[in-house]
Amino acid sequence: MNTLTNVQIATLHPIVQVSACLSFLGSLAIITTYAFVESFRRPSNRIVFLISFADLFGSITMFLARWPIDLFHQNAVCMAQGWGITFFLLSAMFWTACLSFQCLMAVKKATRIEKMETMEKWFHL
């Protein structure tokens, strides 16, 4: 099995950190807009807010890269970071699936917004 060399890993770290930083800023912009712009608070935008919230924390765990592992030299830190990356990025994917389902219901089935708001509670399961 081919593994990455130390030079390749060192090259990938800044790329991951820059992309995580851009993701953090984009998520923060969406969360701020949702919090302060009242016309932005609609059912479909609420799911975008939840996607951004999950992505915000996922980008934080990605931005840290190897820094906490190199600093503390403990497997627990690596496992916690791996859990954070997996949980937050996977939850963002599931929220995106919920948004897609909501769009399908709005376009294909002509579901009204009130009906979609009542279905939203099932997205949390």
CSV table of C-alpha atoms in Angstrom, one decimal, residues 7 34 46 52 55 58 64 71 76 78-80 87 97 99-100 102 104 108 116 119-120:
chain,number,residue,atom,x,y,z
A,7,VAL,CA,7.1,16.1,2.2
A,34,TYR,CA,-29.3,34.1,9.5
A,46,ARG,CA,-33.0,27.2,8.6
A,52,SER,CA,-23.4,25.9,8.1
A,55,ASP,CA,-19.6,22.9,8.7
A,58,GLY,CA,-16.0,20.6,11.0
A,64,LEU,CA,-6.2,22.2,13.6
A,71,LEU,CA,1.6,19.3,20.9
A,76,ALA,CA,-7.0,10.6,22.7
A,78,CYS,CA,-6.2,12.3,17.6
A,79,MET,CA,-9.4,10.3,18.3
A,80,ALA,CA,-11.3,13.4,19.5
A,87,PHE,CA,-19.4,13.8,13.1
A,97,ALA,CA,-29.8,15.5,2.1
A,99,LEU,CA,-32.5,20.2,2.2
A,100,SER,CA,-32.6,18.2,-1.0
A,102,GLN,CA,-37.3,19.6,1.1
A,104,LEU,CA,-37.9,17.9,-4.0
A,108,LYS,CA,-42.1,18.0,-7.5
A,116,MET,CA,-42.6,21.4,5.2
A,119,MET,CA,-42.0,17.7,8.5
A,120,GLU,CA,-38.8,19.4,9.7
